[in-house]
């Protein structure tokens, strides 16, 4: 029986790279994003590239907790994934003192609340099964304060705290929990900036790090992955 991985926000960047890495290894894929046409295109690419692999998707906006719950119920009607990658997120630049009203709520709901609720949807079954690996896609912004990334950084600091607590709760059930904190990665979030491409990390490098962490023996877990551009933060 093939294994499965659930990757939220799977159509672009790091999420897409993780999907291709695990599909190459024979995992069936469950994913979501806000754009259905991009999801359909991803499905065609993955299933056209990897023989026998199925990619199933549902459109969902993870700033809306009702849609998060609907997506979780849809996945649970088919499987309890072996790997859960909480990757969906949003970045809106701005400072705490003057960012537009609503930025805080949007980023906290998308980057933190959705992870909390989606993860809780699967933990009981994983605990009963005594296996699983949960990855939370944080950021170096969850380790270092940035003047123009206030609410984003707040959400990622909180996500790191959530993931650390989850690790303590689930270790005795054989479930691994890993925080992934990438630096500047060449994704859609950086479109339009006047910075050389070679200054950024590749999304595929983050996917390789996730894959390597997943492949450790049951006796070991990578609790935190911090990966930065070779020349330092941008």
mmCIF file of C-alpha atoms in Angstrom:
data_model
loop_
_atom_site.group_PDB
_atom_site.id
_atom_site.type_symbol
_atom_site.label_atom_id
_atom_site.label_comp_id
_atom_site.label_asym_id
_atom_site.label_seq_id
_atom_site.Cartn_x
_atom_site.Cartn_y
_atom_site.Cartn_z
ATOM 1 C CA UNK A 1 0.000 0.000 0.000
ATOM 2 C CA UNK A 2 1.492 3.339 -1.068
ATOM 3 C CA UNK A 3 2.211 6.044 1.469
ATOM 4 C CA UNK A 4 0.629 9.490 1.294
ATOM 5 C CA UNK A 5 1.681 13.048 2.015
ATOM 6 C CA UNK A 6 -0.497 16.102 2.578
ATOM 7 C CA UNK A 7 1.139 19.397 1.569
ATOM 8 C CA UNK A 8 -0.873 22.581 1.982
ATOM 9 C CA UNK A 9 -0.201 25.388 -0.474
ATOM 10 C CA UNK A 10 1.266 22.949 -2.953
ATOM 11 C CA UNK A 11 1.140 24.747 -6.288
ATOM 12 C CA UNK A 12 4.176 26.997 -5.894
ATOM 13 C CA UNK A 13 7.604 27.321 -4.366
ATOM 14 C CA UNK A 14 8.587 25.093 -1.482
ATOM 15 C CA UNK A 15 5.279 23.228 -1.350
ATOM 16 C CA UNK A 16 5.529 22.304 -5.024
ATOM 17 C CA UNK A 17 9.149 21.185 -4.625
ATOM 18 C CA UNK A 18 8.229 18.941 -1.684
ATOM 19 C CA UNK A 19 5.375 17.398 -3.663
ATOM 20 C CA UNK A 20 7.679 16.504 -6.561
ATOM 21 C CA UNK A 21 10.310 15.080 -4.214
ATOM 22 C CA UNK A 22 7.859 12.791 -2.424
ATOM 23 C CA UNK A 23 5.999 11.857 -5.623
ATOM 24 C CA UNK A 24 9.325 10.728 -7.072
ATOM 25 C CA UNK A 25 9.632 8.407 -4.054
ATOM 26 C CA UNK A 26 6.188 6.890 -4.683
ATOM 27 C CA UNK A 27 3.964 8.889 -2.322
ATOM 28 C CA UNK A 28 0.401 9.726 -3.281
ATOM 29 C CA UNK A 29 -0.285 13.423 -2.855
ATOM 30 C CA UNK A 30 -3.035 15.464 -1.220
ATOM 31 C CA UNK A 31 -2.843 19.220 -1.547
ATOM 32 C CA UNK A 32 -4.742 22.484 -1.713
ATOM 33 C CA UNK A 33 -4.415 26.108 -2.747
ATOM 34 C CA UNK A 34 -6.664 29.054 -3.517
ATOM 35 C CA UNK A 35 -6.335 28.635 -7.300
ATOM 36 C CA UNK A 36 -8.120 25.641 -8.832
ATOM 37 C CA UNK A 37 -6.596 26.025 -12.302
ATOM 38 C CA UNK A 38 -3.103 25.886 -10.807
ATOM 39 C CA UNK A 39 -4.102 22.785 -8.837
ATOM 40 C CA UNK A 40 -5.335 21.070 -11.980
ATOM 41 C CA UNK A 41 -2.118 21.966 -13.794
ATOM 42 C CA UNK A 42 -0.084 20.560 -10.888
ATOM 43 C CA UNK A 43 -2.084 17.338 -10.978
ATOM 44 C CA UNK A 44 -1.413 16.910 -14.691
ATOM 45 C CA UNK A 45 2.311 17.586 -14.250
ATOM 46 C CA UNK A 46 2.768 15.211 -11.312
ATOM 47 C CA UNK A 47 0.691 12.352 -12.712
ATOM 48 C CA UNK A 48 2.266 12.841 -16.136
ATOM 49 C CA UNK A 49 5.771 12.697 -14.679
ATOM 50 C CA UNK A 50 5.455 9.876 -12.143
ATOM 51 C CA UNK A 51 3.716 6.716 -13.294
ATOM 52 C CA UNK A 52 1.111 5.367 -10.891
ATOM 53 C CA UNK A 53 1.139 8.400 -8.586
ATOM 54 C CA UNK A 54 -2.191 10.047 -7.768
ATOM 55 C CA UNK A 55 -2.488 13.705 -6.845
ATOM 56 C CA UNK A 56 -5.770 14.679 -5.249
ATOM 57 C CA UNK A 57 -6.604 18.277 -4.494
ATOM 58 C CA UNK A 58 -9.257 20.623 -3.214
ATOM 59 C CA UNK A 59 -9.470 24.373 -3.541
ATOM 60 C CA UNK A 60 -9.264 26.074 -0.146
ATOM 61 C CA UNK A 61 -8.484 29.484 1.319
ATOM 62 C CA UNK A 62 -6.599 28.859 4.555
ATOM 63 C CA UNK A 63 -7.428 32.266 6.000
ATOM 64 C CA UNK A 64 -10.956 30.852 6.413
ATOM 65 C CA UNK A 65 -11.220 28.237 9.173
ATOM 66 C CA UNK A 66 -14.421 26.779 7.731
ATOM 67 C CA UNK A 67 -12.528 25.985 4.538
ATOM 68 C CA UNK A 68 -9.679 24.477 6.562
ATOM 69 C CA UNK A 69 -12.184 22.191 8.318
ATOM 70 C CA UNK A 70 -13.831 21.272 5.022
ATOM 71 C CA UNK A 71 -10.470 20.373 3.511
ATOM 72 C CA UNK A 72 -9.484 18.293 6.548
ATOM 73 C CA UNK A 73 -12.757 16.354 6.423
ATOM 74 C CA UNK A 74 -12.274 15.720 2.703
ATOM 75 C CA UNK A 75 -8.772 14.306 3.227
ATOM 76 C CA UNK A 76 -9.875 12.205 6.209
ATOM 77 C CA UNK A 77 -12.626 10.640 4.114
ATOM 78 C CA UNK A 78 -9.833 9.095 2.016
ATOM 79 C CA UNK A 79 -6.741 8.696 4.197
ATOM 80 C CA UNK A 80 -4.765 9.689 7.251
ATOM 81 C CA UNK A 81 -1.526 10.902 5.677
ATOM 82 C CA UNK A 82 1.816 9.463 6.646
ATOM 83 C CA UNK A 83 3.363 12.930 6.307
ATOM 84 C CA UNK A 84 1.717 16.296 6.932
ATOM 85 C CA UNK A 85 3.486 19.427 5.695
ATOM 86 C CA UNK A 86 1.879 22.635 6.936
ATOM 87 C CA UNK A 87 3.202 24.862 4.183
ATOM 88 C CA UNK A 88 0.385 27.272 3.258
ATOM 89 C CA UNK A 89 1.123 30.828 4.281
ATOM 90 C CA UNK A 90 1.009 34.470 3.304
ATOM 91 C CA UNK A 91 3.488 37.332 3.609
ATOM 92 C CA UNK A 92 2.420 40.962 3.574
ATOM 93 C CA UNK A 93 5.193 43.469 4.305
ATOM 94 C CA UNK A 94 4.583 46.201 6.850
ATOM 95 C CA UNK A 95 5.413 47.475 10.303
ATOM 96 C CA UNK A 96 3.274 46.806 13.346
ATOM 97 C CA UNK A 97 2.609 50.476 14.036
ATOM 98 C CA UNK A 98 1.251 51.381 10.599
ATOM 99 C CA UNK A 99 0.388 48.284 8.562
ATOM 100 C CA UNK A 100 -3.128 48.215 7.041
ATOM 101 C CA UNK A 101 -5.989 47.098 9.275
ATOM 102 C CA UNK A 102 -6.659 43.417 8.738
ATOM 103 C CA UNK A 103 -3.080 42.377 7.952
ATOM 104 C CA UNK A 104 -2.634 40.953 11.438
ATOM 105 C CA UNK A 105 -5.809 38.869 11.279
ATOM 106 C CA UNK A 106 -5.128 37.606 7.746
ATOM 107 C CA UNK A 107 -1.584 36.465 8.446
ATOM 108 C CA UNK A 108 -2.359 34.982 11.859
ATOM 109 C CA UNK A 109 -5.302 33.020 10.468
ATOM 110 C CA UNK A 110 -3.372 31.781 7.431
ATOM 111 C CA UNK A 111 0.050 31.170 8.978
ATOM 112 C CA UNK A 112 -0.938 29.967 12.453
ATOM 113 C CA UNK A 113 -4.610 29.215 13.054
ATOM 114 C CA UNK A 114 -4.920 27.033 9.952
ATOM 115 C CA UNK A 115 -1.922 24.961 11.062
ATOM 116 C CA UNK A 116 -3.408 24.515 14.534
ATOM 117 C CA UNK A 117 -6.778 23.335 13.257
ATOM 118 C CA UNK A 118 -5.522 21.173 10.383
ATOM 119 C CA UNK A 119 -2.964 19.418 12.570
ATOM 120 C CA UNK A 120 -5.547 18.710 15.263
ATOM 121 C CA UNK A 121 -7.742 17.075 12.635
ATOM 122 C CA UNK A 122 -5.203 14.271 12.154
ATOM 123 C CA UNK A 123 -3.357 13.872 15.444
ATOM 124 C CA UNK A 124 -5.775 11.468 17.149
ATOM 125 C CA UNK A 125 -5.610 8.960 14.289
ATOM 126 C CA UNK A 126 -1.825 9.317 14.074
ATOM 127 C CA UNK A 127 -1.577 8.682 17.818
ATOM 128 C CA UNK A 128 -3.706 5.561 17.513
ATOM 129 C CA UNK A 129 -1.587 4.403 14.576
ATOM 130 C CA UNK A 130 1.616 5.381 16.419
ATOM 131 C CA UNK A 131 3.271 6.811 13.351
ATOM 132 C CA UNK A 132 3.462 9.954 11.249
ATOM 133 C CA UNK A 133 5.660 12.955 10.590
ATOM 134 C CA UNK A 134 4.411 16.538 10.878
ATOM 135 C CA UNK A 135 6.415 19.398 9.356
ATOM 136 C CA UNK A 136 5.601 23.053 10.026
ATOM 137 C CA UNK A 137 7.007 25.486 7.473
ATOM 138 C CA UNK A 138 8.211 28.403 9.528
ATOM 139 C CA UNK A 139 10.805 30.992 8.588
ATOM 140 C CA UNK A 140 13.978 32.574 9.863
ATOM 141 C CA UNK A 141 11.561 35.437 10.593
ATOM 142 C CA UNK A 142 10.481 33.201 13.482
ATOM 143 C CA UNK A 143 14.010 33.506 14.881
ATOM 144 C CA UNK A 144 14.964 37.084 13.979
ATOM 145 C CA UNK A 145 12.894 40.271 14.186
ATOM 146 C CA UNK A 146 12.404 42.309 10.995
ATOM 147 C CA UNK A 147 11.237 45.930 10.969
ATOM 148 C CA UNK A 148 9.192 45.544 7.781
ATOM 149 C CA UNK A 149 7.794 42.113 8.588
ATOM 150 C CA UNK A 150 6.169 42.587 11.976
ATOM 151 C CA UNK A 151 3.003 40.527 11.811
ATOM 152 C CA UNK A 152 4.578 37.905 9.563
ATOM 153 C CA UNK A 153 7.379 37.455 12.083
ATOM 154 C CA UNK A 154 4.869 37.296 14.948
ATOM 155 C CA UNK A 155 2.976 34.514 13.183
ATOM 156 C CA UNK A 156 6.155 32.537 12.547
ATOM 157 C CA UNK A 157 7.431 32.948 16.133
ATOM 158 C CA UNK A 158 4.087 31.615 17.316
ATOM 159 C CA UNK A 159 4.239 28.765 14.801
ATOM 160 C CA UNK A 160 7.625 27.732 16.163
ATOM 161 C CA UNK A 161 6.181 27.679 19.685
ATOM 162 C CA UNK A 162 3.233 25.607 18.499
ATOM 163 C CA UNK A 163 5.530 23.109 16.806
ATOM 164 C CA UNK A 164 7.814 22.798 19.829
ATOM 165 C CA UNK A 165 4.820 22.049 22.067
ATOM 166 C CA UNK A 166 3.450 19.538 19.561
ATOM 167 C CA UNK A 167 6.799 17.756 19.518
ATOM 168 C CA UNK A 168 6.634 17.269 23.303
ATOM 169 C CA UNK A 169 3.062 16.008 23.158
ATOM 170 C CA UNK A 170 3.529 13.463 20.373
ATOM 171 C CA UNK A 171 7.001 12.007 20.927
ATOM 172 C CA UNK A 172 5.754 9.091 23.028
ATOM 173 C CA UNK A 173 3.372 8.059 20.239
ATOM 174 C CA UNK A 174 6.094 7.576 17.646
ATOM 175 C CA UNK A 175 5.072 10.715 15.748
ATOM 176 C CA UNK A 176 7.894 12.963 14.595
ATOM 177 C CA UNK A 177 7.496 16.746 14.550
ATOM 178 C CA UNK A 178 9.870 19.064 12.718
ATOM 179 C CA UNK A 179 10.082 22.858 12.405
ATOM 180 C CA UNK A 180 11.455 23.999 9.047
ATOM 181 C CA UNK A 181 12.809 27.556 8.998
ATOM 182 C CA UNK A 182 14.080 28.583 5.574
ATOM 183 C CA UNK A 183 15.712 31.856 4.705
ATOM 184 C CA UNK A 184 15.055 33.729 1.469
ATOM 185 C CA UNK A 185 13.959 31.166 -1.111
ATOM 186 C CA UNK A 186 13.265 31.960 -4.753
ATOM 187 C CA UNK A 187 9.451 31.784 -4.738
ATOM 188 C CA UNK A 188 6.526 33.937 -5.828
ATOM 189 C CA UNK A 189 6.842 35.983 -2.622
ATOM 190 C CA UNK A 190 9.976 37.622 -4.044
ATOM 191 C CA UNK A 191 8.648 38.378 -7.528
ATOM 192 C CA UNK A 192 9.665 41.809 -8.796
ATOM 193 C CA UNK A 193 12.549 42.429 -6.406
ATOM 194 C CA UNK A 194 15.838 43.668 -7.839
ATOM 195 C CA UNK A 195 18.045 40.963 -6.310
ATOM 196 C CA UNK A 196 20.110 38.456 -8.345
ATOM 197 C CA UNK A 197 18.559 34.991 -8.562
ATOM 198 C CA UNK A 198 21.751 33.336 -7.356
ATOM 199 C CA UNK A 199 21.437 35.218 -4.057
ATOM 200 C CA UNK A 200 18.395 33.104 -3.110
ATOM 201 C CA UNK A 201 18.093 29.510 -1.985
ATOM 202 C CA UNK A 202 16.384 27.004 -4.247
ATOM 203 C CA UNK A 203 13.023 25.585 -3.193
ATOM 204 C CA UNK A 204 14.361 22.165 -4.159
ATOM 205 C CA UNK A 205 17.052 22.495 -1.461
ATOM 206 C CA UNK A 206 14.380 22.942 1.207
ATOM 207 C CA UNK A 207 12.545 19.917 -0.206
ATOM 208 C CA UNK A 208 15.749 17.867 0.007
ATOM 209 C CA UNK A 209 16.153 18.871 3.663
ATOM 210 C CA UNK A 210 12.578 17.803 4.444
ATOM 211 C CA UNK A 211 13.092 14.503 2.626
ATOM 212 C CA UNK A 212 16.325 13.826 4.514
ATOM 213 C CA UNK A 213 14.680 14.555 7.872
ATOM 214 C CA UNK A 214 11.810 12.220 7.018
ATOM 215 C CA UNK A 215 14.198 9.366 6.189
ATOM 216 C CA UNK A 216 15.893 9.030 9.553
ATOM 217 C CA UNK A 217 15.421 5.865 11.575
ATOM 218 C CA UNK A 218 12.482 5.691 14.022
ATOM 219 C CA UNK A 219 14.955 6.281 16.860
ATOM 220 C CA UNK A 220 15.890 9.791 15.686
ATOM 221 C CA UNK A 221 14.135 13.031 14.781
ATOM 222 C CA UNK A 222 15.301 16.343 13.369
ATOM 223 C CA UNK A 223 13.488 18.834 15.576
ATOM 224 C CA UNK A 224 14.512 21.983 13.697
ATOM 225 C CA UNK A 225 15.844 22.716 10.225
ATOM 226 C CA UNK A 226 17.363 26.181 9.742
ATOM 227 C CA UNK A 227 18.553 26.746 6.187
ATOM 228 C CA UNK A 228 19.857 30.072 4.897
ATOM 229 C CA UNK A 229 21.368 31.482 1.712
ATOM 230 C CA UNK A 230 25.120 30.867 1.632
ATOM 231 C CA UNK A 231 25.831 34.631 1.702
ATOM 232 C CA UNK A 232 23.461 35.232 4.598
ATOM 233 C CA UNK A 233 19.977 36.643 5.019
ATOM 234 C CA UNK A 234 18.410 39.009 2.530
#
